[in-house]
Amino acid sequence: MAMPHIMETYGRLPIAFTRGEGVWLWDRDGKRYLDAIAGVAVNAIGHCHPKLVAALREQVGTLIHTSNLYEVELQEKLAAKLCELSGMDKVFFCNSGAEANECAIKLARYYGHKKNIDNPAVVVLEKSFHGRTLATLSATGSRKVQAGFEPLVSGFVRVPFDDLEAVRKVAASNKNVVAILAELVQGEGGVCVCAPGYLKGLREICDANDWLLMLDEVQTGIGRTGKMFGFQHYGVTPDVMALAKGLGGGVPIGACVAKGKAASLFTPGTHGSTFGGTPLACSAALATLDVMVNEKVCENATEVGEHIRTTLRRQLAETPGVKEVRGQGMLNGIELDRPCGDLVKAAMDKGMLINVTADNVVRFAPPLVMNKGEADTLVNSMVPLIREFLQKPAPAAAKA
């Protein structure tokens, strides 16, 4: 179906879905697909989970939107739950991951000005992805995302991912820095997982220099890594955390969660969002968190995610062209030695929905409720496709 009235911001695949259940989607012709990308890590509890559907139906018939000019009871209930689960203090609700990161950046700048720093700067990482608004694409470590949108927003200092020494050098040389914004797993950067001591090292640097430690958990939060929040693997709590994607189970909602000195920076008028934290979105998020906790979804993500990595490593061992299988929880990648975007269409033809990130990494981010049998279906379908793809001659540029 052509879409002549839609701006061409996506290279869309020629397929449209009409129904979903669990890890499965059906297209207009009734063909079934195993969804191994989950709306890009959004449908955390699967498609149309009964508890989520029931909560939305009830809320739609009760109250959809008022505004943030008034108290929103479900906002406070959701904020209290997020603070309980994270150990943090306060929440600002918005609609997306980019907005949550924008909020974090504004918090950092406001924090800097409170310290009488005229040009506060934020340390960001190479190959990161934080969104497509002007500030978040400026913070993003991808020239491809930034190209054509100059002049970029200033105030960002870039260092390599997972490199504490580079951060220490910035701390010693740049007195305008007030925060660092980091991903613990770089999803768009190729499913790159930080070293075990990285977050602890960042916490120590931030504490020594009075910086805010800000984590972009838009993709890793809400169980994706096997913990409710990615930072919980490392025994360190950030000052600021951006959430979105899986939080609403498919309904748009974002959150900027803050602790300690960062939690009380904003005052009335310093930030806002018309649609942030509507009763409908908060209802969806509360239902999603209820399922996550009571149905032990994080535990499932840990077990099944490890099963996927172990099986992939075994079946792809000694396969020429496979560089690494890596990931954490239910966020996994297979790095190949060449661009592999063609695998997306090949997988779709076989009833598998995947995507490719960083040009040469096959990414799996399925619903966190996927079971081992469904995981085996995914792996046993994808491994032959990857082998067949790698048997073809690599493009000259890939060989170079």
mmCIF file of C-alpha atoms in Angstrom:
data_model
loop_
_atom_site.group_PDB
_atom_site.id
_atom_site.type_symbol
_atom_site.label_atom_id
_atom_site.label_comp_id
_atom_site.label_asym_id
_atom_site.label_seq_id
_atom_site.Cartn_x
_atom_site.Cartn_y
_atom_site.Cartn_z
ATOM 1 C CA MET A 1 0.000 0.000 0.000
ATOM 2 C CA ALA A 2 1.451 3.358 -1.047
ATOM 3 C CA MET A 3 1.401 6.192 1.499
ATOM 4 C CA PRO A 4 1.647 9.362 -0.628
ATOM 5 C CA HIS A 5 0.624 11.689 2.195
ATOM 6 C CA ILE A 6 3.231 10.479 4.737
ATOM 7 C CA MET A 7 6.600 12.255 4.908
ATOM 8 C CA GLU A 8 9.319 9.880 3.757
ATOM 9 C CA THR A 9 11.310 9.662 6.983
ATOM 10 C CA TYR A 10 11.452 5.846 6.964
ATOM 11 C CA GLY A 11 12.497 3.296 4.365
ATOM 12 C CA ARG A 12 9.457 1.184 5.161
ATOM 13 C CA LEU A 13 9.184 -2.503 4.363
ATOM 14 C CA PRO A 14 6.212 -3.457 2.154
ATOM 15 C CA ILE A 15 4.131 -4.998 4.900
ATOM 16 C CA ALA A 16 1.403 -3.917 7.307
ATOM 17 C CA PHE A 17 0.183 -5.767 10.383
ATOM 18 C CA THR A 18 -3.408 -6.134 11.476
ATOM 19 C CA ARG A 19 -3.195 -8.185 14.668
ATOM 20 C CA GLY A 20 -0.735 -9.181 17.391
ATOM 21 C CA GLU A 21 -0.576 -11.636 20.259
ATOM 22 C CA GLY A 22 2.429 -12.311 22.475
ATOM 23 C CA VAL A 23 5.522 -12.516 20.255
ATOM 24 C CA TRP A 24 3.490 -12.947 17.047
ATOM 25 C CA LEU A 25 2.125 -10.540 14.443
ATOM 26 C CA TRP A 26 -0.193 -11.204 11.478
ATOM 27 C CA ASP A 27 -0.235 -9.239 8.238
ATOM 28 C CA ARG A 28 -3.180 -8.338 6.019
ATOM 29 C CA ASP A 29 -2.948 -11.681 4.225
ATOM 30 C CA GLY A 30 -3.020 -13.669 7.456
ATOM 31 C CA LYS A 31 0.686 -14.617 7.386
ATOM 32 C CA ARG A 32 2.211 -14.974 10.845
ATOM 33 C CA TYR A 33 5.561 -13.463 11.871
ATOM 34 C CA LEU A 34 7.722 -13.944 14.938
ATOM 35 C CA ASP A 35 8.449 -10.440 16.184
ATOM 36 C CA ALA A 36 12.080 -10.296 17.272
ATOM 37 C CA ILE A 37 12.278 -6.502 17.372
ATOM 38 C CA ALA A 38 9.104 -5.656 19.366
ATOM 39 C CA GLY A 39 8.521 -2.204 17.926
ATOM 40 C CA VAL A 40 12.235 -1.506 18.532
ATOM 41 C CA ALA A 41 12.192 -2.741 22.141
ATOM 42 C CA VAL A 42 8.779 -1.221 22.909
ATOM 43 C CA ASN A 43 6.354 -4.150 23.268
ATOM 44 C CA ALA A 44 8.059 -5.452 26.404
ATOM 45 C CA ILE A 45 5.186 -7.654 27.594
ATOM 46 C CA GLY A 46 4.218 -8.751 24.098
ATOM 47 C CA HIS A 47 1.396 -7.690 21.843
ATOM 48 C CA CYS A 48 -2.033 -7.203 23.399
ATOM 49 C CA HIS A 49 -1.284 -8.619 26.849
ATOM 50 C CA PRO A 50 -4.706 -9.176 28.466
ATOM 51 C CA LYS A 51 -3.895 -7.062 31.536
ATOM 52 C CA LEU A 52 -2.713 -4.148 29.415
ATOM 53 C CA VAL A 53 -5.719 -4.366 27.122
ATOM 54 C CA ALA A 54 -8.107 -4.453 30.110
ATOM 55 C CA ALA A 55 -6.433 -1.452 31.757
ATOM 56 C CA LEU A 56 -6.601 0.599 28.573
ATOM 57 C CA ARG A 57 -10.235 -0.268 27.917
ATOM 58 C CA GLU A 58 -11.215 0.777 31.410
ATOM 59 C CA GLN A 59 -9.218 4.011 31.272
ATOM 60 C CA VAL A 60 -10.514 5.023 27.831
ATOM 61 C CA GLY A 61 -14.014 4.809 29.234
ATOM 62 C CA THR A 62 -13.108 6.831 32.326
ATOM 63 C CA LEU A 63 -10.644 9.635 31.525
ATOM 64 C CA ILE A 64 -8.111 10.056 28.728
ATOM 65 C CA HIS A 65 -6.584 13.512 29.246
ATOM 66 C CA THR A 66 -6.931 16.496 31.532
ATOM 67 C CA SER A 67 -3.598 18.373 31.567
ATOM 68 C CA ASN A 68 -0.702 19.064 33.876
ATOM 69 C CA LEU A 69 -2.438 22.208 35.078
ATOM 70 C CA TYR A 70 -4.141 19.857 37.541
ATOM 71 C CA GLU A 71 -3.188 16.923 39.723
ATOM 72 C CA VAL A 72 -3.150 13.606 37.873
ATOM 73 C CA GLU A 73 -3.588 10.819 40.406
ATOM 74 C CA LEU A 74 -2.237 8.081 38.147
ATOM 75 C CA GLN A 75 0.930 10.123 37.584
ATOM 76 C CA GLU A 76 1.738 10.090 41.276
ATOM 77 C CA LYS A 77 0.925 6.392 41.509
ATOM 78 C CA LEU A 78 3.218 5.603 38.569
ATOM 79 C CA ALA A 79 5.975 7.920 39.803
ATOM 80 C CA ALA A 80 5.874 6.279 43.237
ATOM 81 C CA LYS A 81 6.179 2.844 41.609
ATOM 82 C CA LEU A 82 9.128 3.890 39.461
ATOM 83 C CA CYS A 83 10.882 5.402 42.476
ATOM 84 C CA GLU A 84 10.226 2.254 44.514
ATOM 85 C CA LEU A 85 11.658 0.039 41.779
ATOM 86 C CA SER A 86 14.661 2.262 41.035
ATOM 87 C CA GLY A 87 15.576 3.735 44.425
ATOM 88 C CA MET A 88 15.267 7.229 42.991
ATOM 89 C CA ASP A 89 13.199 10.219 44.157
ATOM 90 C CA LYS A 90 11.158 12.115 41.545
ATOM 91 C CA VAL A 91 9.854 11.751 37.994
ATOM 92 C CA PHE A 92 9.020 14.049 35.096
ATOM 93 C CA PHE A 93 6.686 12.463 32.528
ATOM 94 C CA CYS A 94 6.876 13.090 28.804
ATOM 95 C CA ASN A 95 6.062 11.140 25.635
ATOM 96 C CA SER A 96 9.258 9.644 24.210
ATOM 97 C CA GLY A 97 12.868 8.738 24.806
ATOM 98 C CA ALA A 98 14.098 11.842 22.995
ATOM 99 C CA GLU A 99 11.983 14.003 25.302
ATOM 100 C CA ALA A 100 13.263 12.157 28.367
ATOM 101 C CA ASN A 101 16.845 12.809 27.246
ATOM 102 C CA GLU A 102 16.007 16.446 26.461
ATOM 103 C CA CYS A 103 14.787 16.740 30.033
ATOM 104 C CA ALA A 104 18.045 15.239 31.305
ATOM 105 C CA ILE A 105 20.094 17.685 29.232
ATOM 106 C CA LYS A 106 18.031 20.613 30.523
ATOM 107 C CA LEU A 107 18.522 19.388 34.082
ATOM 108 C CA ALA A 108 22.282 19.294 33.516
ATOM 109 C CA ARG A 109 22.371 22.814 32.114
ATOM 110 C CA TYR A 110 20.173 24.167 34.884
ATOM 111 C CA TYR A 111 22.412 22.445 37.404
ATOM 112 C CA GLY A 112 25.450 24.088 35.803
ATOM 113 C CA HIS A 113 23.939 27.559 35.897
ATOM 114 C CA LYS A 114 23.032 27.046 39.551
ATOM 115 C CA LYS A 115 26.778 26.483 40.054
ATOM 116 C CA ASN A 116 27.539 29.766 38.222
ATOM 117 C CA ILE A 117 28.928 28.003 35.153
ATOM 118 C CA ASP A 118 27.972 30.150 32.152
ATOM 119 C CA ASN A 119 28.529 27.478 29.480
ATOM 120 C CA PRO A 120 27.801 24.110 31.109
ATOM 121 C CA ALA A 121 28.862 21.071 29.098
ATOM 122 C CA VAL A 122 27.824 17.427 29.103
ATOM 123 C CA VAL A 123 30.153 14.512 28.316
ATOM 124 C CA VAL A 124 28.633 12.143 25.742
ATOM 125 C CA LEU A 125 29.898 8.991 24.059
ATOM 126 C CA GLU A 126 30.958 8.039 20.565
ATOM 127 C CA LYS A 127 28.449 5.803 18.705
ATOM 128 C CA SER A 128 25.684 6.750 21.141
ATOM 129 C CA PHE A 129 22.076 7.432 20.168
ATOM 130 C CA HIS A 130 19.874 9.729 22.257
ATOM 131 C CA GLY A 131 17.139 10.882 19.877
ATOM 132 C CA ARG A 132 16.351 13.103 16.898
ATOM 133 C CA THR A 133 15.457 16.450 18.431
ATOM 134 C CA LEU A 134 18.142 19.092 17.897
ATOM 135 C CA ALA A 135 19.716 18.681 21.338
ATOM 136 C CA THR A 136 19.542 14.884 21.409
ATOM 137 C CA LEU A 137 20.879 14.424 17.883
ATOM 138 C CA SER A 138 23.705 16.806 18.824
ATOM 139 C CA ALA A 139 24.441 14.565 21.817
ATOM 140 C CA THR A 140 24.231 11.468 19.613
ATOM 141 C CA GLY A 141 27.518 10.029 18.407
ATOM 142 C CA SER A 142 26.447 9.392 14.806
ATOM 143 C CA ARG A 143 27.369 11.725 11.987
ATOM 144 C CA LYS A 144 24.705 10.037 9.836
ATOM 145 C CA VAL A 145 21.963 11.215 12.222
ATOM 146 C CA GLN A 146 23.368 14.746 12.442
ATOM 147 C CA ALA A 147 24.092 15.402 8.770
ATOM 148 C CA GLY A 148 21.994 18.162 7.247
ATOM 149 C CA PHE A 149 20.748 19.592 10.534
ATOM 150 C CA GLU A 150 23.629 21.933 11.374
ATOM 151 C CA PRO A 151 24.302 24.096 13.254
ATOM 152 C CA LEU A 152 24.257 21.543 16.028
ATOM 153 C CA VAL A 153 23.575 22.408 19.637
ATOM 154 C CA SER A 154 26.839 23.166 21.423
ATOM 155 C CA GLY A 155 27.846 22.099 24.899
ATOM 156 C CA PHE A 156 28.746 18.447 24.358
ATOM 157 C CA VAL A 157 32.179 16.865 24.862
ATOM 158 C CA ARG A 158 32.582 13.487 23.184
ATOM 159 C CA VAL A 159 34.678 10.540 24.403
ATOM 160 C CA PRO A 160 34.930 6.860 23.369
ATOM 161 C CA PHE A 161 32.453 4.366 24.832
ATOM 162 C CA ASP A 162 33.630 2.273 27.786
ATOM 163 C CA ASP A 163 36.806 4.361 28.246
ATOM 164 C CA LEU A 164 37.146 5.697 31.795
ATOM 165 C CA GLU A 165 40.582 7.216 31.181
ATOM 166 C CA ALA A 166 39.149 9.449 28.454
ATOM 167 C CA VAL A 167 36.504 10.701 30.901
ATOM 168 C CA ARG A 168 39.180 11.378 33.525
ATOM 169 C CA LYS A 169 41.146 13.458 31.013
ATOM 170 C CA VAL A 170 38.077 15.584 30.304
ATOM 171 C CA ALA A 171 37.490 16.042 34.042
ATOM 172 C CA ALA A 172 41.056 17.272 34.470
ATOM 173 C CA SER A 173 40.957 19.703 31.531
ATOM 174 C CA ASN A 174 37.408 21.048 31.176
ATOM 175 C CA LYS A 175 35.909 22.890 34.130
ATOM 176 C CA ASN A 176 32.651 23.597 32.298
ATOM 177 C CA VAL A 177 31.533 19.972 32.413
ATOM 178 C CA VAL A 178 28.608 19.356 34.769
ATOM 179 C CA ALA A 179 27.365 15.877 33.765
ATOM 180 C CA ILE A 180 27.874 12.782 31.681
ATOM 181 C CA LEU A 181 25.114 11.143 29.617
ATOM 182 C CA ALA A 182 25.759 7.483 28.846
ATOM 183 C CA GLU A 183 24.151 4.295 27.597
ATOM 184 C CA LEU A 184 25.184 1.061 29.308
ATOM 185 C CA VAL A 185 24.351 -0.918 26.184
ATOM 186 C CA GLN A 186 24.656 0.989 22.930
ATOM 187 C CA GLY A 187 21.712 -0.391 20.973
ATOM 188 C CA GLU A 188 21.953 1.730 17.831
ATOM 189 C CA GLY A 189 25.734 1.631 18.169
ATOM 190 C CA GLY A 190 25.786 -2.128 17.605
ATOM 191 C CA VAL A 191 24.561 -3.750 20.844
ATOM 192 C CA CYS A 192 27.820 -2.906 22.628
ATOM 193 C CA VAL A 193 27.789 -3.763 26.353
ATOM 194 C CA CYS A 194 29.931 -1.791 28.803
ATOM 195 C CA ALA A 195 32.593 -3.497 30.929
ATOM 196 C CA PRO A 196 31.586 -4.578 34.478
ATOM 197 C CA GLY A 197 33.491 -1.761 36.205
ATOM 198 C CA TYR A 198 32.528 1.035 33.827
ATOM 199 C CA LEU A 199 29.489 2.413 35.639
ATOM 200 C CA LYS A 200 31.208 2.296 39.028
ATOM 201 C CA GLY A 201 34.097 4.230 37.510
ATOM 202 C CA LEU A 202 31.736 6.843 36.070
ATOM 203 C CA ARG A 203 30.063 7.210 39.463
ATOM 204 C CA GLU A 204 33.431 7.826 41.114
ATOM 205 C CA ILE A 205 34.421 10.427 38.510
ATOM 206 C CA CYS A 206 31.101 12.220 38.838
ATOM 207 C CA ASP A 207 31.280 12.265 42.629
ATOM 208 C CA ALA A 208 34.851 13.563 42.598
ATOM 209 C CA ASN A 209 33.967 16.396 40.203
ATOM 210 C CA ASP A 210 30.412 17.215 41.359
ATOM 211 C CA TRP A 211 28.924 16.070 38.033
ATOM 212 C CA LEU A 212 25.530 14.492 37.464
ATOM 213 C CA LEU A 213 25.636 10.872 36.346
ATOM 214 C CA MET A 214 22.871 10.603 33.747
ATOM 215 C CA LEU A 215 21.923 7.312 32.087
ATOM 216 C CA ASP A 216 19.974 6.886 28.888
ATOM 217 C CA GLU A 217 17.956 3.755 29.713
ATOM 218 C CA VAL A 218 15.379 4.367 27.003
ATOM 219 C CA GLN A 219 16.185 0.991 25.433
ATOM 220 C CA THR A 220 17.720 -0.867 28.377
ATOM 221 C CA GLY A 221 15.142 0.111 30.991
ATOM 222 C CA ILE A 222 11.973 -1.821 31.922
ATOM 223 C CA GLY A 223 13.519 -5.269 31.956
ATOM 224 C CA ARG A 224 15.305 -5.347 28.618
ATOM 225 C CA THR A 225 18.673 -6.358 30.141
ATOM 226 C CA GLY A 226 17.191 -8.808 32.657
ATOM 227 C CA LYS A 227 16.957 -6.261 35.477
ATOM 228 C CA MET A 228 14.196 -3.679 35.743
ATOM 229 C CA PHE A 229 16.848 -1.040 34.977
ATOM 230 C CA GLY A 230 20.223 -1.675 33.403
ATOM 231 C CA PHE A 231 22.152 0.118 36.144
ATOM 232 C CA GLN A 232 20.974 -2.496 38.659
ATOM 233 C CA HIS A 233 23.496 -4.958 37.232
ATOM 234 C CA TYR A 234 26.326 -2.816 38.599
ATOM 235 C CA GLY A 235 25.351 -1.754 42.117
ATOM 236 C CA VAL A 236 25.467 1.950 41.293
ATOM 237 C CA THR A 237 22.575 4.429 41.167
ATOM 238 C CA PRO A 238 22.571 7.386 38.744
ATOM 239 C CA ASP A 239 21.438 10.931 39.463
ATOM 240 C CA VAL A 240 19.223 11.027 36.366
ATOM 241 C CA MET A 241 17.718 8.278 34.217
ATOM 242 C CA ALA A 242 15.777 8.561 30.946
ATOM 243 C CA LEU A 243 13.070 5.959 30.246
ATOM 244 C CA ALA A 244 10.566 5.323 27.456
ATOM 245 C CA LYS A 245 10.093 2.441 24.958
ATOM 246 C CA GLY A 246 8.964 -0.520 27.108
ATOM 247 C CA LEU A 247 7.466 1.641 29.861
ATOM 248 C CA GLY A 248 4.004 1.881 28.284
ATOM 249 C CA GLY A 249 3.906 -1.573 26.701
ATOM 250 C CA GLY A 250 3.236 0.091 23.337
ATOM 251 C CA VAL A 251 1.524 3.300 24.472
ATOM 252 C CA PRO A 252 3.755 6.397 24.134
ATOM 253 C CA ILE A 253 5.184 7.536 27.452
ATOM 254 C CA GLY A 254 8.612 8.697 28.574
ATOM 255 C CA ALA A 255 10.033 9.550 31.968
ATOM 256 C CA CYS A 256 13.022 11.391 33.354
ATOM 257 C CA VAL A 257 13.728 9.979 36.813
ATOM 258 C CA ALA A 258 16.001 11.863 39.199
ATOM 259 C CA LYS A 259 17.619 11.390 42.591
ATOM 260 C CA GLY A 260 19.099 13.642 45.256
ATOM 261 C CA LYS A 261 20.284 17.058 44.113
ATOM 262 C CA ALA A 262 18.947 16.485 40.598
ATOM 263 C CA ALA A 263 15.422 15.712 41.819
ATOM 264 C CA SER A 264 14.665 19.183 43.164
ATOM 265 C CA LEU A 265 16.241 21.367 40.464
ATOM 266 C CA PHE A 266 13.137 22.129 38.417
ATOM 267 C CA THR A 267 10.532 24.582 39.699
ATOM 268 C CA PRO A 268 7.164 25.558 38.154
ATOM 269 C CA GLY A 269 7.718 26.982 34.682
ATOM 270 C CA THR A 270 11.194 25.535 34.085
ATOM 271 C CA HIS A 271 9.949 22.537 32.096
ATOM 272 C CA GLY A 272 6.684 21.022 30.914
ATOM 273 C CA SER A 273 4.784 18.789 28.513
ATOM 274 C CA THR A 274 1.187 19.081 27.332
ATOM 275 C CA PHE A 275 0.698 15.351 26.904
ATOM 276 C CA GLY A 276 3.276 14.130 29.417
ATOM 277 C CA GLY A 277 1.789 11.610 31.842
ATOM 278 C CA THR A 278 -1.811 11.475 30.667
ATOM 279 C CA PRO A 279 -4.172 9.201 32.614
ATOM 280 C CA LEU A 280 -4.241 6.848 29.609
ATOM 281 C CA ALA A 281 -0.449 6.600 29.302
ATOM 282 C CA CYS A 282 0.026 6.194 33.063
ATOM 283 C CA SER A 283 -2.617 3.469 33.128
ATOM 284 C CA ALA A 284 -0.697 1.605 30.420
ATOM 285 C CA ALA A 285 2.598 1.981 32.277
ATOM 286 C CA LEU A 286 1.133 0.815 35.592
ATOM 287 C CA ALA A 287 -0.339 -2.266 33.925
ATOM 288 C CA THR A 288 2.982 -2.967 32.213
ATOM 289 C CA LEU A 289 4.943 -2.716 35.469
ATOM 290 C CA ASP A 290 2.398 -4.928 37.206
ATOM 291 C CA VAL A 291 2.948 -7.631 34.600
ATOM 292 C CA MET A 292 6.727 -7.151 34.731
ATOM 293 C CA VAL A 293 6.840 -7.674 38.501
ATOM 294 C CA ASN A 294 4.124 -10.247 39.108
ATOM 295 C CA GLU A 295 4.823 -12.445 36.098
ATOM 296 C CA LYS A 296 8.612 -12.390 36.685
ATOM 297 C CA VAL A 297 9.322 -10.990 33.243
ATOM 298 C CA CYS A 298 12.853 -9.811 34.125
ATOM 299 C CA GLU A 299 13.787 -13.311 35.207
ATOM 300 C CA ASN A 300 12.448 -14.668 31.933
ATOM 301 C CA ALA A 301 14.420 -12.083 29.957
ATOM 302 C CA THR A 302 17.599 -13.159 31.738
ATOM 303 C CA GLU A 303 17.055 -16.877 31.156
ATOM 304 C CA VAL A 304 15.774 -16.757 27.587
ATOM 305 C CA GLY A 305 18.213 -14.026 26.540
ATOM 306 C CA GLU A 306 21.151 -16.127 27.726
ATOM 307 C CA HIS A 307 19.657 -19.126 25.940
ATOM 308 C CA ILE A 308 19.548 -17.135 22.691
ATOM 309 C CA ARG A 309 23.197 -16.055 23.004
ATOM 310 C CA THR A 310 24.405 -19.523 23.968
ATOM 311 C CA THR A 311 22.549 -21.185 21.098
ATOM 312 C CA LEU A 312 23.691 -18.605 18.571
ATOM 313 C CA ARG A 313 27.313 -18.933 19.662
ATOM 314 C CA ARG A 314 27.148 -22.707 19.368
ATOM 315 C CA GLN A 315 25.452 -22.781 15.982
ATOM 316 C CA LEU A 316 27.512 -19.956 14.472
ATOM 317 C CA ALA A 317 30.863 -21.106 15.874
ATOM 318 C CA GLU A 318 33.535 -21.234 13.181
ATOM 319 C CA THR A 319 31.213 -19.555 10.671
ATOM 320 C CA PRO A 320 33.369 -17.298 8.482
ATOM 321 C CA GLY A 321 32.127 -13.731 8.644
ATOM 322 C CA VAL A 322 30.612 -13.902 12.134
ATOM 323 C CA LYS A 323 32.719 -11.658 14.368
ATOM 324 C CA GLU A 324 30.841 -11.789 17.694
ATOM 325 C CA VAL A 325 27.565 -12.674 19.377
ATOM 326 C CA ARG A 326 26.938 -10.317 22.290
ATOM 327 C CA GLY A 327 24.245 -8.743 24.394
ATOM 328 C CA GLN A 328 22.566 -8.580 27.770
ATOM 329 C CA GLY A 329 19.198 -9.969 28.731
ATOM 330 C CA MET A 330 16.812 -9.810 25.785
ATOM 331 C CA LEU A 331 18.916 -7.367 23.777
ATOM 332 C CA ASN A 332 21.285 -9.311 21.558
ATOM 333 C CA GLY A 333 23.388 -8.684 18.487
ATOM 334 C CA ILE A 334 25.357 -10.686 15.939
ATOM 335 C CA GLU A 335 28.209 -8.671 14.472
ATOM 336 C CA LEU A 336 29.178 -9.653 10.932
ATOM 337 C CA ASP A 337 32.174 -8.615 8.884
ATOM 338 C CA ARG A 338 30.093 -6.704 6.349
ATOM 339 C CA PRO A 339 26.924 -4.595 6.008
ATOM 340 C CA CYS A 340 23.943 -6.910 6.328
ATOM 341 C CA GLY A 341 20.816 -4.835 5.804
ATOM 342 C CA ASP A 342 19.627 -7.361 3.191
ATOM 343 C CA LEU A 343 19.000 -9.829 6.014
ATOM 344 C CA VAL A 344 16.004 -7.798 7.218
ATOM 345 C CA LYS A 345 14.002 -8.530 4.042
ATOM 346 C CA ALA A 346 15.264 -12.125 3.855
ATOM 347 C CA ALA A 347 14.145 -12.734 7.445
ATOM 348 C CA MET A 348 10.769 -11.114 6.807
ATOM 349 C CA ASP A 349 10.186 -13.448 3.878
ATOM 350 C CA LYS A 350 10.755 -16.363 6.295
ATOM 351 C CA GLY A 351 8.347 -14.925 8.877
ATOM 352 C CA MET A 352 10.965 -13.348 11.172
ATOM 353 C CA LEU A 353 11.019 -9.651 12.072
ATOM 354 C CA ILE A 354 14.506 -8.373 12.926
ATOM 355 C CA ASN A 355 16.526 -5.264 12.262
ATOM 356 C CA VAL A 356 20.128 -4.307 11.575
ATOM 357 C CA THR A 357 21.976 -1.636 13.522
ATOM 358 C CA ALA A 358 25.390 -0.041 12.978
ATOM 359 C CA ASP A 359 25.169 -1.418 9.401
ATOM 360 C CA ASN A 360 26.638 -4.829 10.260
ATOM 361 C CA VAL A 361 24.950 -6.017 13.477
ATOM 362 C CA VAL A 362 21.813 -8.155 13.411
ATOM 363 C CA ARG A 363 19.770 -7.038 16.424
ATOM 364 C CA PHE A 364 17.206 -9.095 18.326
ATOM 365 C CA ALA A 365 15.040 -7.217 20.853
ATOM 366 C CA PRO A 366 11.930 -9.406 21.113
ATOM 367 C CA PRO A 367 9.139 -9.131 23.675
ATOM 368 C CA LEU A 368 10.499 -10.046 27.091
ATOM 369 C CA VAL A 369 7.828 -12.735 27.442
ATOM 370 C CA MET A 370 9.342 -14.839 24.656
ATOM 371 C CA ASN A 371 9.784 -18.468 25.779
ATOM 372 C CA LYS A 372 12.600 -20.866 24.909
ATOM 373 C CA GLY A 373 10.590 -22.630 22.241
ATOM 374 C CA GLU A 374 9.930 -19.341 20.463
ATOM 375 C CA ALA A 375 13.584 -18.390 20.931
ATOM 376 C CA ASP A 376 14.627 -21.653 19.283
ATOM 377 C CA THR A 377 12.295 -20.919 16.369
ATOM 378 C CA LEU A 378 14.026 -17.558 15.951
ATOM 379 C CA VAL A 379 17.559 -18.921 16.147
ATOM 380 C CA ASN A 380 16.902 -21.984 13.985
ATOM 381 C CA SER A 381 15.383 -19.752 11.309
ATOM 382 C CA MET A 382 18.018 -17.022 11.401
ATOM 383 C CA VAL A 383 21.196 -19.118 11.512
ATOM 384 C CA PRO A 384 20.707 -20.635 8.026
ATOM 385 C CA LEU A 385 19.857 -17.202 6.625
ATOM 386 C CA ILE A 386 23.029 -15.706 8.121
ATOM 387 C CA ARG A 387 25.175 -18.577 6.812
ATOM 388 C CA GLU A 388 23.653 -18.273 3.344
ATOM 389 C CA PHE A 389 24.191 -14.514 3.363
ATOM 390 C CA LEU A 390 27.840 -14.876 4.406
ATOM 391 C CA GLN A 391 28.547 -17.404 1.666
ATOM 392 C CA LYS A 392 28.011 -14.671 -0.922
ATOM 393 C CA PRO A 393 31.077 -12.576 -1.828
ATOM 394 C CA ALA A 394 31.464 -9.564 0.440
ATOM 395 C CA PRO A 395 31.324 -6.140 -1.261
ATOM 396 C CA ALA A 396 34.729 -4.663 -2.014
ATOM 397 C CA ALA A 397 34.259 -1.937 0.587
ATOM 398 C CA ALA A 398 33.550 -4.552 3.252
ATOM 399 C CA LYS A 399 36.695 -6.469 2.340
ATOM 400 C CA ALA A 400 38.913 -3.393 2.567
#
